[in-house]
């Protein structure tokens, strides 16, 4: 009875604490009330048998979402900390690496790799077009010393989903390491890290995993460990060194499985989000995401906002649309936020004034939310 009273009290408090703005951006996303409840619970220590049990169960759930039997770590920070850790742990200064670049976050990947002193060979495609696996094969022929490749799976600047399932076997055929940034895609589709020949993978909790920002799930396969162990002295720091995380998991795993203090509430919130994903089933959720995306895209076309990608190439959780003639994205984004309390995003880079981006990656986004946005767009009149 006491627990029921506390739960009702939290629900009443939650109603007053809910933000007035509907988030339809590329992340962070709105989360379910049960996730918020876990996030707002009393703080628990990041060590001891209870914590270790819950932490390891969370890693097992993530292992299923990644589609791997490799090792999983929850790094405290944004998805970028995982990207940084994967590149800095797997490659050494002076290594040649192929990096896919067909959008803003591909460019950022290049910047991170160059920050570690890597010799980056860009493998490019036009913004709005997917990377071509044949271009990676060509790049390997021109740079046979390349130690691997890095690709952004869902390029949120253009909403393009790159074919990492086709690129991975190309990299594996040349005995290279393949790193994938799945920050925005993990949880939006059936991900098959091992089957797609991915050796390291980075993600984040605040998008399709339905949890608040603050954790960066990181997956590491056997080949990646072998490469790291063969060249242990890269001089790339401590916190982002994945072998440090492995050491604590192996040697302190029975009571303190991480090298740092963990944001325990974030982990428990993620655990709820992952439980909800497992209960719904990834296939069912993907179908629901696709239904939302097609409903949005059909509505945008009727209003004269042309989707930037075809329905065949679309991401089911993020849609970009080009502004009609005479309209710029900035005033539209501001108008919808001010008048309707709906948050969407403009484009990035050169596309910023010409594009809006709408995220449908929250597990609680509904058809009604999409219809409200479409009505808001229909009411906009340029001044």
mmCIF file of N, CA and C in Angstrom, residues 154-287:
data_model
loop_
_atom_site.group_PDB
_atom_site.id
_atom_site.type_symbol
_atom_site.label_atom_id
_atom_site.label_comp_id
_atom_site.label_asym_id
_atom_site.label_seq_id
_atom_site.Cartn_x
_atom_site.Cartn_y
_atom_site.Cartn_z
ATOM 1 N N UNK A 154 23.645 6.138 -39.099
ATOM 2 C CA UNK A 154 22.586 7.083 -39.440
ATOM 3 C C UNK A 154 23.169 8.480 -39.374
ATOM 4 N N UNK A 155 23.359 9.082 -40.535
ATOM 5 C CA UNK A 155 23.916 10.433 -40.645
ATOM 6 C C UNK A 155 22.761 11.412 -40.429
ATOM 7 N N UNK A 156 22.649 11.937 -39.196
ATOM 8 C CA UNK A 156 21.469 12.725 -38.855
ATOM 9 C C UNK A 156 21.419 14.076 -39.552
ATOM 10 N N UNK A 157 22.529 14.538 -40.113
ATOM 11 C CA UNK A 157 22.487 15.812 -40.835
ATOM 12 C C UNK A 157 21.683 15.702 -42.122
ATOM 13 N N UNK A 158 21.585 14.505 -42.676
ATOM 14 C CA UNK A 158 20.848 14.308 -43.927
ATOM 15 C C UNK A 158 19.775 13.232 -43.811
ATOM 16 N N UNK A 159 19.774 12.495 -42.708
ATOM 17 C CA UNK A 159 18.876 11.365 -42.421
ATOM 18 C C UNK A 159 19.197 10.126 -43.258
ATOM 19 N N UNK A 160 20.355 10.099 -43.889
ATOM 20 C CA UNK A 160 20.757 8.939 -44.689
ATOM 21 C C UNK A 160 21.234 7.805 -43.774
ATOM 22 N N UNK A 161 20.797 6.602 -44.088
ATOM 23 C CA UNK A 161 21.230 5.401 -43.390
ATOM 24 C C UNK A 161 22.280 4.720 -44.268
ATOM 25 N N UNK A 162 23.527 4.729 -43.814
ATOM 26 C CA UNK A 162 24.607 4.157 -44.615
ATOM 27 C C UNK A 162 24.620 2.626 -44.515
ATOM 28 N N UNK A 163 24.979 1.927 -45.604
ATOM 29 C CA UNK A 163 24.883 0.462 -45.653
ATOM 30 C C UNK A 163 26.048 -0.227 -44.954
ATOM 31 N N UNK A 164 26.094 -0.114 -43.627
ATOM 32 C CA UNK A 164 27.210 -0.704 -42.892
ATOM 33 C C UNK A 164 27.220 -2.226 -43.019
ATOM 34 N N UNK A 165 26.055 -2.817 -43.293
ATOM 35 C CA UNK A 165 26.004 -4.273 -43.471
ATOM 36 C C UNK A 165 26.735 -4.719 -44.735
ATOM 37 N N UNK A 166 26.855 -3.817 -45.706
ATOM 38 C CA UNK A 166 27.580 -4.121 -46.953
ATOM 39 C C UNK A 166 29.042 -3.661 -46.873
ATOM 40 N N UNK A 167 29.299 -2.608 -46.122
ATOM 41 C CA UNK A 167 30.661 -2.086 -46.005
ATOM 42 C C UNK A 167 31.508 -2.993 -45.119
ATOM 43 N N UNK A 168 30.911 -3.522 -44.050
ATOM 44 C CA UNK A 168 31.651 -4.353 -43.109
ATOM 45 C C UNK A 168 32.397 -5.515 -43.748
ATOM 46 N N UNK A 169 31.742 -6.320 -44.599
ATOM 47 C CA UNK A 169 32.461 -7.432 -45.231
ATOM 48 C C UNK A 169 33.620 -6.985 -46.112
ATOM 49 N N UNK A 170 33.534 -5.797 -46.710
ATOM 50 C CA UNK A 170 34.642 -5.273 -47.517
ATOM 51 C C UNK A 170 35.852 -5.031 -46.616
ATOM 52 N N UNK A 171 35.614 -4.412 -45.461
ATOM 53 C CA UNK A 171 36.715 -4.122 -44.537
ATOM 54 C C UNK A 171 37.298 -5.419 -43.981
ATOM 55 N N UNK A 172 36.431 -6.364 -43.657
ATOM 56 C CA UNK A 172 36.901 -7.642 -43.105
ATOM 57 C C UNK A 172 37.750 -8.402 -44.126
ATOM 58 N N UNK A 173 37.385 -8.315 -45.412
ATOM 59 C CA UNK A 173 38.151 -9.008 -46.454
ATOM 60 C C UNK A 173 39.579 -8.507 -46.537
ATOM 61 N N UNK A 174 39.801 -7.255 -46.099
ATOM 62 C CA UNK A 174 41.155 -6.690 -46.096
ATOM 63 C C UNK A 174 41.780 -6.749 -44.700
ATOM 64 N N UNK A 175 41.161 -7.529 -43.822
ATOM 65 C CA UNK A 175 41.665 -7.746 -42.462
ATOM 66 C C UNK A 175 41.727 -6.454 -41.661
ATOM 67 N N UNK A 176 40.849 -5.501 -41.994
ATOM 68 C CA UNK A 176 40.825 -4.240 -41.267
ATOM 69 C C UNK A 176 39.814 -4.270 -40.132
ATOM 70 N N UNK A 177 39.971 -3.330 -39.204
ATOM 71 C CA UNK A 177 38.984 -3.141 -38.145
ATOM 72 C C UNK A 177 37.886 -2.217 -38.653
ATOM 73 N N UNK A 178 36.653 -2.535 -38.301
ATOM 74 C CA UNK A 178 35.527 -1.730 -38.746
ATOM 75 C C UNK A 178 34.822 -1.151 -37.534
ATOM 76 N N UNK A 179 34.803 0.188 -37.457
ATOM 77 C CA UNK A 179 34.134 0.906 -36.375
ATOM 78 C C UNK A 179 32.906 1.618 -36.917
ATOM 79 N N UNK A 180 31.784 1.499 -36.210
ATOM 80 C CA UNK A 180 30.534 2.126 -36.631
ATOM 81 C C UNK A 180 29.993 3.015 -35.520
ATOM 82 N N UNK A 181 29.647 4.230 -35.887
ATOM 83 C CA UNK A 181 28.927 5.162 -35.022
ATOM 84 C C UNK A 181 27.435 4.865 -35.195
ATOM 85 N N UNK A 182 26.840 4.202 -34.183
ATOM 86 C CA UNK A 182 25.405 3.888 -34.214
ATOM 87 C C UNK A 182 24.668 4.713 -33.165
ATOM 88 N N UNK A 183 25.153 5.927 -32.928
ATOM 89 C CA UNK A 183 24.568 6.790 -31.902
ATOM 90 C C UNK A 183 23.079 6.997 -32.149
ATOM 91 N N UNK A 184 22.696 7.244 -33.382
ATOM 92 C CA UNK A 184 21.300 7.565 -33.682
ATOM 93 C C UNK A 184 20.491 6.391 -34.211
ATOM 94 N N UNK A 185 21.138 5.287 -34.518
ATOM 95 C CA UNK A 185 20.420 4.178 -35.152
ATOM 96 C C UNK A 185 20.123 3.020 -34.222
ATOM 97 N N UNK A 186 20.928 2.817 -33.171
ATOM 98 C CA UNK A 186 20.742 1.644 -32.324
ATOM 99 C C UNK A 186 19.370 1.697 -31.651
ATOM 100 N N UNK A 187 18.605 0.654 -31.827
ATOM 101 C CA UNK A 187 17.248 0.597 -31.293
ATOM 102 C C UNK A 187 16.185 0.975 -32.290
ATOM 103 N N UNK A 188 16.605 1.474 -33.472
ATOM 104 C CA UNK A 188 15.634 1.863 -34.498
ATOM 105 C C UNK A 188 15.449 0.794 -35.556
ATOM 106 N N UNK A 189 16.296 -0.224 -35.521
ATOM 107 C CA UNK A 189 16.241 -1.309 -36.496
ATOM 108 C C UNK A 189 16.908 -2.522 -35.880
ATOM 109 N N UNK A 190 16.734 -3.668 -36.509
ATOM 110 C CA UNK A 190 17.407 -4.876 -36.027
ATOM 111 C C UNK A 190 18.883 -4.744 -36.386
ATOM 112 N N UNK A 191 19.708 -4.532 -35.368
ATOM 113 C CA UNK A 191 21.137 -4.301 -35.560
ATOM 114 C C UNK A 191 21.870 -5.628 -35.401
ATOM 115 N N UNK A 192 22.839 -5.907 -36.292
ATOM 116 C CA UNK A 192 23.533 -7.188 -36.296
ATOM 117 C C UNK A 192 25.041 -6.953 -36.351
ATOM 118 N N UNK A 193 25.580 -6.493 -35.238
ATOM 119 C CA UNK A 193 26.987 -6.109 -35.183
ATOM 120 C C UNK A 193 27.909 -7.241 -35.632
ATOM 121 N N UNK A 194 27.760 -8.406 -35.074
ATOM 122 C CA UNK A 194 28.659 -9.516 -35.412
ATOM 123 C C UNK A 194 28.469 -9.955 -36.855
ATOM 124 N N UNK A 195 27.229 -10.083 -37.283
ATOM 125 C CA UNK A 195 26.944 -10.552 -38.642
ATOM 126 C C UNK A 195 27.426 -9.562 -39.692
ATOM 127 N N UNK A 196 27.427 -8.268 -39.346
ATOM 128 C CA UNK A 196 27.829 -7.241 -40.302
ATOM 129 C C UNK A 196 29.330 -6.945 -40.244
ATOM 130 N N UNK A 197 30.085 -7.753 -39.538
ATOM 131 C CA UNK A 197 31.554 -7.610 -39.465
ATOM 132 C C UNK A 197 31.982 -6.296 -38.825
ATOM 133 N N UNK A 198 31.228 -5.847 -37.827
ATOM 134 C CA UNK A 198 31.569 -4.642 -37.084
ATOM 135 C C UNK A 198 32.390 -5.050 -35.858
ATOM 136 N N UNK A 199 33.539 -4.418 -35.678
ATOM 137 C CA UNK A 199 34.438 -4.779 -34.585
ATOM 138 C C UNK A 199 34.281 -3.886 -33.362
ATOM 139 N N UNK A 200 33.933 -2.632 -33.569
ATOM 140 C CA UNK A 200 33.660 -1.709 -32.478
ATOM 141 C C UNK A 200 32.446 -0.878 -32.844
ATOM 142 N N UNK A 201 31.620 -0.555 -31.836
ATOM 143 C CA UNK A 201 30.405 0.200 -32.132
ATOM 144 C C UNK A 201 30.092 1.128 -30.971
ATOM 145 N N UNK A 202 29.733 2.366 -31.307
ATOM 146 C CA UNK A 202 29.408 3.381 -30.312
ATOM 147 C C UNK A 202 27.941 3.770 -30.430
ATOM 148 N N UNK A 203 27.323 4.050 -29.289
ATOM 149 C CA UNK A 203 25.950 4.537 -29.329
ATOM 150 C C UNK A 203 25.722 5.511 -28.181
ATOM 151 N N UNK A 204 24.455 5.870 -27.960
ATOM 152 C CA UNK A 204 24.076 6.805 -26.907
ATOM 153 C C UNK A 204 22.668 6.465 -26.447
ATOM 154 N N UNK A 205 22.329 6.889 -25.238
ATOM 155 C CA UNK A 205 21.056 6.476 -24.645
ATOM 156 C C UNK A 205 19.888 7.398 -24.972
ATOM 157 N N UNK A 206 20.155 8.622 -25.438
ATOM 158 C CA UNK A 206 19.107 9.636 -25.503
ATOM 159 C C UNK A 206 18.329 9.654 -26.817
ATOM 160 N N UNK A 207 18.500 8.612 -27.611
ATOM 161 C CA UNK A 207 17.776 8.577 -28.884
ATOM 162 C C UNK A 207 16.841 7.371 -28.899
ATOM 163 N N UNK A 208 17.135 6.377 -29.717
ATOM 164 C CA UNK A 208 16.173 5.288 -29.894
ATOM 165 C C UNK A 208 16.116 4.310 -28.728
ATOM 166 N N UNK A 209 17.009 4.443 -27.759
ATOM 167 C CA UNK A 209 16.944 3.581 -26.577
ATOM 168 C C UNK A 209 15.992 4.137 -25.523
ATOM 169 N N UNK A 210 15.464 5.340 -25.758
ATOM 170 C CA UNK A 210 14.388 5.860 -24.926
ATOM 171 C C UNK A 210 14.771 6.225 -23.515
ATOM 172 N N UNK A 211 15.977 6.763 -23.333
ATOM 173 C CA UNK A 211 16.447 7.136 -21.999
ATOM 174 C C UNK A 211 17.046 8.541 -22.042
ATOM 175 N N UNK A 212 17.325 9.149 -20.885
ATOM 176 C CA UNK A 212 17.935 10.479 -20.879
ATOM 177 C C UNK A 212 19.378 10.444 -21.381
ATOM 178 N N UNK A 213 19.927 11.611 -21.729
ATOM 179 C CA UNK A 213 21.343 11.688 -22.096
ATOM 180 C C UNK A 213 22.226 11.333 -20.907
ATOM 181 N N UNK A 214 23.465 10.919 -21.206
ATOM 182 C CA UNK A 214 24.426 10.729 -20.138
ATOM 183 C C UNK A 214 25.213 9.442 -20.184
ATOM 184 N N UNK A 215 24.798 8.488 -21.033
ATOM 185 C CA UNK A 215 25.516 7.220 -21.141
ATOM 186 C C UNK A 215 25.819 6.915 -22.598
ATOM 187 N N UNK A 216 26.973 6.297 -22.805
ATOM 188 C CA UNK A 216 27.422 5.943 -24.152
ATOM 189 C C UNK A 216 27.701 4.440 -24.210
ATOM 190 N N UNK A 217 26.717 3.624 -24.591
ATOM 191 C CA UNK A 217 26.966 2.187 -24.739
ATOM 192 C C UNK A 217 28.036 1.933 -25.799
ATOM 193 N N UNK A 218 28.980 1.075 -25.467
ATOM 194 C CA UNK A 218 30.130 0.805 -26.325
ATOM 195 C C UNK A 218 30.322 -0.695 -26.444
ATOM 196 N N UNK A 219 30.360 -1.190 -27.671
ATOM 197 C CA UNK A 219 30.498 -2.633 -27.912
ATOM 198 C C UNK A 219 31.840 -2.921 -28.571
ATOM 199 N N UNK A 220 32.509 -3.962 -28.080
ATOM 200 C CA UNK A 220 33.850 -4.301 -28.561
ATOM 201 C C UNK A 220 33.910 -5.799 -28.852
ATOM 202 N N UNK A 221 34.325 -6.151 -30.075
ATOM 203 C CA UNK A 221 34.425 -7.541 -30.475
ATOM 204 C C UNK A 221 35.817 -8.117 -30.294
ATOM 205 N N UNK A 222 35.926 -9.413 -30.518
ATOM 206 C CA UNK A 222 37.175 -10.146 -30.294
ATOM 207 C C UNK A 222 38.316 -9.608 -31.145
ATOM 208 N N UNK A 223 38.075 -9.320 -32.419
ATOM 209 C CA UNK A 223 39.142 -8.847 -33.296
ATOM 210 C C UNK A 223 39.682 -7.492 -32.834
ATOM 211 N N UNK A 224 38.802 -6.661 -32.311
ATOM 212 C CA UNK A 224 39.248 -5.359 -31.813
ATOM 213 C C UNK A 224 40.169 -5.533 -30.616
ATOM 214 N N UNK A 225 39.821 -6.456 -29.708
ATOM 215 C CA UNK A 225 40.696 -6.702 -28.553
ATOM 216 C C UNK A 225 42.054 -7.213 -29.003
ATOM 217 N N UNK A 226 42.055 -8.113 -29.961
ATOM 218 C CA UNK A 226 43.327 -8.659 -30.448
ATOM 219 C C UNK A 226 44.207 -7.546 -31.017
ATOM 220 N N UNK A 227 43.578 -6.622 -31.733
ATOM 221 C CA UNK A 227 44.348 -5.511 -32.302
ATOM 222 C C UNK A 227 44.891 -4.598 -31.208
ATOM 223 N N UNK A 228 44.094 -4.330 -30.188
ATOM 224 C CA UNK A 228 44.547 -3.474 -29.094
ATOM 225 C C UNK A 228 45.675 -4.139 -28.305
ATOM 226 N N UNK A 229 45.522 -5.436 -28.040
ATOM 227 C CA UNK A 229 46.532 -6.141 -27.246
ATOM 228 C C UNK A 229 47.863 -6.259 -27.991
ATOM 229 N N UNK A 230 47.799 -6.277 -29.318
ATOM 230 C CA UNK A 230 49.032 -6.382 -30.101
ATOM 231 C C UNK A 230 49.827 -5.083 -30.087
ATOM 232 N N UNK A 231 49.156 -3.955 -29.779
ATOM 233 C CA UNK A 231 49.829 -2.648 -29.773
ATOM 234 C C UNK A 231 49.328 -1.852 -28.573
ATOM 235 N N UNK A 232 49.776 -2.195 -27.381
ATOM 236 C CA UNK A 232 49.180 -1.626 -26.166
ATOM 237 C C UNK A 232 49.575 -0.186 -25.858
ATOM 238 N N UNK A 233 50.666 0.308 -26.389
ATOM 239 C CA UNK A 233 51.184 1.613 -25.966
ATOM 240 C C UNK A 233 50.900 2.690 -27.017
ATOM 241 N N UNK A 234 49.666 3.160 -27.035
ATOM 242 C CA UNK A 234 49.296 4.184 -28.012
ATOM 243 C C UNK A 234 49.381 5.601 -27.443
ATOM 244 N N UNK A 235 49.495 5.716 -26.125
ATOM 245 C CA UNK A 235 49.636 7.031 -25.517
ATOM 246 C C UNK A 235 48.422 7.909 -25.706
ATOM 247 N N UNK A 236 47.229 7.324 -25.651
ATOM 248 C CA UNK A 236 46.011 8.073 -25.932
ATOM 249 C C UNK A 236 45.134 8.258 -24.701
ATOM 250 N N UNK A 237 45.724 8.400 -23.549
ATOM 251 C CA UNK A 237 44.938 8.704 -22.369
ATOM 252 C C UNK A 237 44.521 7.482 -21.581
ATOM 253 N N UNK A 238 43.624 7.698 -20.588
ATOM 254 C CA UNK A 238 43.241 6.655 -19.643
ATOM 255 C C UNK A 238 41.735 6.406 -19.637
ATOM 256 N N UNK A 239 40.938 7.460 -19.430
ATOM 257 C CA UNK A 239 39.485 7.265 -19.326
ATOM 258 C C UNK A 239 38.923 6.624 -20.590
ATOM 259 N N UNK A 240 39.379 7.064 -21.755
ATOM 260 C CA UNK A 240 38.864 6.536 -23.007
ATOM 261 C C UNK A 240 39.581 5.299 -23.514
ATOM 262 N N UNK A 241 40.470 4.746 -22.727
ATOM 263 C CA UNK A 241 41.180 3.530 -23.117
ATOM 264 C C UNK A 241 40.295 2.326 -22.779
ATOM 265 N N UNK A 242 39.808 1.643 -23.777
ATOM 266 C CA UNK A 242 38.878 0.542 -23.539
ATOM 267 C C UNK A 242 39.533 -0.624 -22.812
ATOM 268 N N UNK A 243 40.852 -0.748 -22.902
ATOM 269 C CA UNK A 243 41.501 -1.825 -22.154
ATOM 270 C C UNK A 243 41.448 -1.561 -20.647
ATOM 271 N N UNK A 244 41.365 -0.293 -20.254
ATOM 272 C CA UNK A 244 41.176 0.038 -18.843
ATOM 273 C C UNK A 244 39.802 -0.425 -18.377
ATOM 274 N N UNK A 245 38.776 -0.182 -19.176
ATOM 275 C CA UNK A 245 37.421 -0.633 -18.841
ATOM 276 C C UNK A 245 37.362 -2.156 -18.777
ATOM 277 N N UNK A 246 38.068 -2.808 -19.680
ATOM 278 C CA UNK A 246 38.097 -4.269 -19.648
ATOM 279 C C UNK A 246 38.763 -4.767 -18.368
ATOM 280 N N UNK A 247 39.862 -4.115 -17.956
ATOM 281 C CA UNK A 247 40.577 -4.551 -16.752
ATOM 282 C C UNK A 247 39.660 -4.531 -15.536
ATOM 283 N N UNK A 248 38.909 -3.452 -15.378
ATOM 284 C CA UNK A 248 38.012 -3.362 -14.225
ATOM 285 C C UNK A 248 36.879 -4.379 -14.318
ATOM 286 N N UNK A 249 36.357 -4.601 -15.512
ATOM 287 C CA UNK A 249 35.306 -5.600 -15.678
ATOM 288 C C UNK A 249 35.811 -6.991 -15.309
ATOM 289 N N UNK A 250 37.050 -7.272 -15.662
ATOM 290 C CA UNK A 250 37.611 -8.607 -15.409
ATOM 291 C C UNK A 250 38.106 -8.774 -13.976
ATOM 292 N N UNK A 251 38.688 -7.728 -13.393
ATOM 293 C CA UNK A 251 39.348 -7.863 -12.093
ATOM 294 C C UNK A 251 38.516 -7.355 -10.916
ATOM 295 N N UNK A 252 37.646 -6.411 -11.158
ATOM 296 C CA UNK A 252 36.779 -5.901 -10.095
ATOM 297 C C UNK A 252 35.306 -6.182 -10.397
ATOM 298 N N UNK A 253 35.060 -7.060 -11.362
ATOM 299 C CA UNK A 253 33.707 -7.269 -11.856
ATOM 300 C C UNK A 253 32.717 -7.791 -10.843
ATOM 301 N N UNK A 254 33.191 -8.368 -9.736
ATOM 302 C CA UNK A 254 32.267 -8.915 -8.752
ATOM 303 C C UNK A 254 31.749 -7.867 -7.773
ATOM 304 N N UNK A 255 32.337 -6.623 -7.832
ATOM 305 C CA UNK A 255 31.830 -5.597 -6.899
ATOM 306 C C UNK A 255 31.915 -4.165 -7.438
ATOM 307 N N UNK A 256 32.815 -3.881 -8.398
ATOM 308 C CA UNK A 256 33.021 -2.504 -8.899
ATOM 309 C C UNK A 256 33.471 -2.624 -10.358
ATOM 310 N N UNK A 257 32.548 -2.902 -11.288
ATOM 311 C CA UNK A 257 32.947 -3.316 -12.642
ATOM 312 C C UNK A 257 33.375 -2.197 -13.582
ATOM 313 N N UNK A 258 33.465 -0.966 -13.106
ATOM 314 C CA UNK A 258 33.865 0.151 -13.969
ATOM 315 C C UNK A 258 34.999 0.931 -13.315
ATOM 316 N N UNK A 259 35.809 1.638 -14.106
ATOM 317 C CA UNK A 259 36.938 2.373 -13.529
ATOM 318 C C UNK A 259 36.551 3.698 -12.897
ATOM 319 N N UNK A 260 35.298 4.124 -13.046
ATOM 320 C CA UNK A 260 34.890 5.448 -12.575
ATOM 321 C C UNK A 260 33.550 5.349 -11.853
ATOM 322 N N UNK A 261 33.210 6.416 -11.149
ATOM 323 C CA UNK A 261 31.883 6.516 -10.554
ATOM 324 C C UNK A 261 30.839 6.593 -11.665
ATOM 325 N N UNK A 262 29.846 5.725 -11.606
ATOM 326 C CA UNK A 262 28.827 5.689 -12.643
ATOM 327 C C UNK A 262 27.609 6.527 -12.245
ATOM 328 N N UNK A 263 26.953 7.175 -13.229
ATOM 329 C CA UNK A 263 25.679 7.846 -12.968
ATOM 330 C C UNK A 263 24.584 6.781 -12.831
ATOM 331 N N UNK A 264 24.427 6.261 -11.621
ATOM 332 C CA UNK A 264 23.601 5.071 -11.421
ATOM 333 C C UNK A 264 22.149 5.276 -11.828
ATOM 334 N N UNK A 265 21.617 6.468 -11.571
ATOM 335 C CA UNK A 265 20.229 6.702 -11.969
ATOM 336 C C UNK A 265 20.048 6.601 -13.480
ATOM 337 N N UNK A 266 21.046 7.075 -14.230
ATOM 338 C CA UNK A 266 20.974 6.944 -15.690
ATOM 339 C C UNK A 266 20.916 5.483 -16.104
ATOM 340 N N UNK A 267 21.689 4.648 -15.411
ATOM 341 C CA UNK A 267 21.713 3.232 -15.766
ATOM 342 C C UNK A 267 20.359 2.592 -15.476
ATOM 343 N N UNK A 268 19.769 2.934 -14.328
ATOM 344 C CA UNK A 268 18.465 2.357 -14.005
ATOM 345 C C UNK A 268 17.378 2.872 -14.962
ATOM 346 N N UNK A 269 17.500 4.118 -15.386
ATOM 347 C CA UNK A 269 16.549 4.643 -16.372
ATOM 348 C C UNK A 269 16.701 3.914 -17.706
ATOM 349 N N UNK A 270 17.943 3.716 -18.120
ATOM 350 C CA UNK A 270 18.194 2.959 -19.351
ATOM 351 C C UNK A 270 17.647 1.547 -19.228
ATOM 352 N N UNK A 271 17.819 0.940 -18.072
ATOM 353 C CA UNK A 271 17.346 -0.427 -17.852
ATOM 354 C C UNK A 271 15.841 -0.523 -18.091
ATOM 355 N N UNK A 272 15.115 0.496 -17.637
ATOM 356 C CA UNK A 272 13.664 0.521 -17.878
ATOM 357 C C UNK A 272 13.382 0.648 -19.371
ATOM 358 N N UNK A 273 14.096 1.563 -20.048
ATOM 359 C CA UNK A 273 13.900 1.733 -21.485
ATOM 360 C C UNK A 273 14.182 0.463 -22.263
ATOM 361 N N UNK A 274 15.233 -0.248 -21.890
ATOM 362 C CA UNK A 274 15.578 -1.495 -22.566
ATOM 363 C C UNK A 274 14.558 -2.592 -22.271
ATOM 364 N N UNK A 275 14.042 -2.606 -21.045
ATOM 365 C CA UNK A 275 13.006 -3.574 -20.701
ATOM 366 C C UNK A 275 11.760 -3.337 -21.539
ATOM 367 N N UNK A 276 11.388 -2.076 -21.711
ATOM 368 C CA UNK A 276 10.224 -1.750 -22.535
ATOM 369 C C UNK A 276 10.454 -2.155 -23.989
ATOM 370 N N UNK A 277 11.676 -1.946 -24.475
ATOM 371 C CA UNK A 277 11.999 -2.355 -25.842
ATOM 372 C C UNK A 277 11.883 -3.862 -25.988
ATOM 373 N N UNK A 278 12.403 -4.606 -25.018
ATOM 374 C CA UNK A 278 12.330 -6.068 -25.079
ATOM 375 C C UNK A 278 10.894 -6.561 -25.011
ATOM 376 N N UNK A 279 10.078 -5.917 -24.191
ATOM 377 C CA UNK A 279 8.685 -6.337 -24.057
ATOM 378 C C UNK A 279 7.899 -6.074 -25.338
ATOM 379 N N UNK A 280 8.162 -4.930 -25.973
ATOM 380 C CA UNK A 280 7.482 -4.634 -27.232
ATOM 381 C C UNK A 280 8.025 -5.495 -28.357
ATOM 382 N N UNK A 281 9.327 -5.762 -28.327
ATOM 383 C CA UNK A 281 9.986 -6.506 -29.391
ATOM 384 C C UNK A 281 10.547 -5.548 -30.416
ATOM 385 N N UNK A 282 11.817 -5.726 -30.780
ATOM 386 C CA UNK A 282 12.463 -4.793 -31.691
ATOM 387 C C UNK A 282 11.769 -4.766 -33.041
ATOM 388 N N UNK A 283 11.310 -5.913 -33.537
ATOM 389 C CA UNK A 283 10.647 -5.946 -34.843
ATOM 390 C C UNK A 283 9.356 -5.148 -34.809
ATOM 391 N N UNK A 284 8.583 -5.309 -33.741
ATOM 392 C CA UNK A 284 7.332 -4.557 -33.603
ATOM 393 C C UNK A 284 7.599 -3.071 -33.502
ATOM 394 N N UNK A 285 8.626 -2.703 -32.735
ATOM 395 C CA UNK A 285 8.930 -1.283 -32.598
ATOM 396 C C UNK A 285 9.387 -0.694 -33.927
ATOM 397 N N UNK A 286 10.203 -1.418 -34.667
ATOM 398 C CA UNK A 286 10.663 -0.935 -35.971
ATOM 399 C C UNK A 286 9.473 -0.708 -36.898
ATOM 400 N N UNK A 287 8.522 -1.620 -36.886
ATOM 401 C CA UNK A 287 7.319 -1.458 -37.721
ATOM 402 C C UNK A 287 6.541 -0.215 -37.306
#
